[in-house]
XYZ file of C-alpha atoms in Angstrom:
153
model
C 143.412 102.938 155.834
C 143.516 100.846 152.824
C 139.950 99.640 153.702
C 138.701 103.303 154.166
C 140.114 104.380 150.849
C 138.705 101.085 148.798
C 135.151 101.491 150.197
C 135.502 105.443 149.521
C 136.367 104.749 145.662
C 133.624 102.212 145.252
C 131.203 104.721 146.644
C 132.539 107.646 144.407
C 132.607 105.152 141.383
C 128.535 104.399 142.052
C 127.883 107.784 142.669
C 129.486 108.745 139.432
C 127.294 106.411 137.345
C 124.333 107.621 139.357
C 125.141 111.372 138.220
C 126.172 110.405 134.795
C 122.536 108.633 134.434
C 120.665 111.361 135.572
C 118.950 113.980 133.200
C 118.938 111.730 129.901
C 115.910 112.037 128.030
C 114.166 108.667 127.426
C 114.669 107.443 123.713
C 111.675 108.991 121.867
C 109.974 106.719 119.088
C 110.993 106.612 115.982
C 109.345 108.560 113.840
C 107.140 107.356 110.932
C 107.555 107.897 107.636
C 104.326 108.817 105.521
C 105.977 109.852 101.856
C 104.579 108.073 98.935
C 101.326 107.248 97.764
C 98.889 105.968 99.181
C 95.583 104.432 98.179
C 92.559 102.774 100.636
C 88.890 103.634 101.607
C 87.183 106.036 103.760
C 84.555 104.021 106.067
C 82.401 106.320 108.241
C 78.772 108.087 108.384
C 77.471 110.188 105.673
C 77.933 110.694 101.698
C 81.747 109.793 101.220
C 84.082 108.913 98.104
C 84.238 105.313 97.411
C 88.392 105.677 97.605
C 90.967 108.240 98.018
C 94.998 108.632 97.324
C 97.136 110.274 99.428
C 100.439 111.429 97.606
C 102.941 112.798 100.620
C 106.367 114.277 100.808
C 107.940 114.200 104.177
C 110.641 116.591 105.136
C 111.468 116.179 108.735
C 108.272 116.155 110.653
C 106.263 118.117 107.975
C 104.113 116.373 105.759
C 102.431 117.808 102.443
C 100.795 116.920 99.332
C 97.706 116.079 97.186
C 94.633 114.126 98.232
C 92.450 112.501 95.457
C 88.877 111.500 96.211
C 87.067 109.027 93.862
C 83.678 108.007 93.302
C 82.832 104.200 93.135
C 82.976 104.281 88.916
C 86.837 105.538 89.642
C 86.234 109.251 88.232
C 87.802 111.755 90.436
C 85.123 113.694 92.480
C 87.511 116.338 94.092
C 91.334 117.105 95.091
C 92.667 118.906 97.748
C 95.845 119.596 99.553
C 96.905 117.936 102.825
C 99.379 119.218 105.256
C 100.431 118.065 108.684
C 103.284 117.590 111.306
C 104.074 113.948 112.764
C 104.915 114.084 116.643
C 107.119 112.251 118.775
C 105.060 109.343 119.209
C 104.781 108.665 115.288
C 100.994 110.033 114.514
C 100.409 112.670 112.090
C 97.599 115.377 112.632
C 97.038 116.756 109.504
C 94.313 118.876 107.754
C 92.981 118.813 104.100
C 92.038 121.811 102.221
C 89.320 121.519 99.938
C 88.797 123.943 97.571
C 84.615 124.949 96.976
C 83.699 122.914 93.766
C 80.627 125.353 93.754
C 79.497 128.776 94.777
C 77.015 126.450 97.117
C 79.583 125.113 98.909
C 81.179 127.997 101.451
C 83.917 125.545 103.089
C 85.100 121.986 103.544
C 87.178 120.988 106.754
C 88.442 117.572 107.106
C 91.004 116.793 109.544
C 92.456 113.826 111.422
C 94.957 111.854 112.970
C 96.853 108.739 110.555
C 100.029 106.138 111.904
C 101.882 104.044 109.728
C 102.633 100.862 111.061
C 104.384 98.385 108.664
C 103.044 99.074 105.073
C 99.544 100.303 106.328
C 98.391 103.961 107.319
C 95.237 103.802 109.333
C 93.745 106.837 111.022
C 90.556 108.858 111.952
C 88.891 111.856 110.686
C 86.193 114.337 110.891
C 84.706 116.377 108.083
C 82.483 119.567 108.196
C 80.622 121.043 104.704
C 79.034 124.397 105.216
C 76.468 125.370 102.261
C 74.471 128.303 101.150
C 70.851 128.419 100.389
C 69.555 129.547 96.879
C 69.581 133.229 98.109
C 73.445 132.948 99.344
C 72.923 132.809 102.795
C 75.022 130.188 104.972
C 72.541 127.515 105.731
C 73.519 124.069 107.190
C 76.965 122.479 108.318
C 76.784 118.796 107.596
C 79.546 116.831 109.558
C 80.742 113.116 109.960
C 83.636 111.143 110.923
C 85.017 107.695 110.029
C 88.473 105.763 109.794
C 90.565 105.135 106.833
C 93.038 102.174 105.988
C 95.345 102.944 103.142
C 98.208 100.810 101.448
C 101.203 102.187 99.185
C 100.597 102.112 95.386
C-alpha cells in the first residue's frame, strides 16, 4: 500500500508540473527603442537626398516624429512626418508623409521597415512620386527602393 501511495504521489506531482507548463506563451522579443534623433544616409536607385535625420518619439509601440532630408551641401531639401508601429519582433513598419513641394507633384509615398540593434538603426524603404504634366494631368509615377543606416546624433 505504501508503494502505491508513493508512486501515485510522484505521478500526481509530475502531472501537475506538466499542466502548469502548458498554455504559457513563449517570451516575446524585447521591443526596440526608436526614440531620439538619428542621422544617416539613404542608399538606393534614383535621385535621393544625401542624408536624412529621423527625429522620433515613441509611446509604447507607436512611433512618430519628423524627418529631414538634406542635399549634399547640407541644405534641407524637404521635411516630412513619420509614423509607424513596432511589432513583437522589434521591427518598425513606417510611412513618411511628405507634403507636395510644388503643384507638379501630386503625392510622395515613402514607406519601409526599420530595426534598431545596439546604437544603429538599419532598414529598407520604397518611394513613389506621382507628378503632373504642364497641363495638370497625372503623368508619371516614379519609384525606387533602397536601404539606410542611421546612428544617434
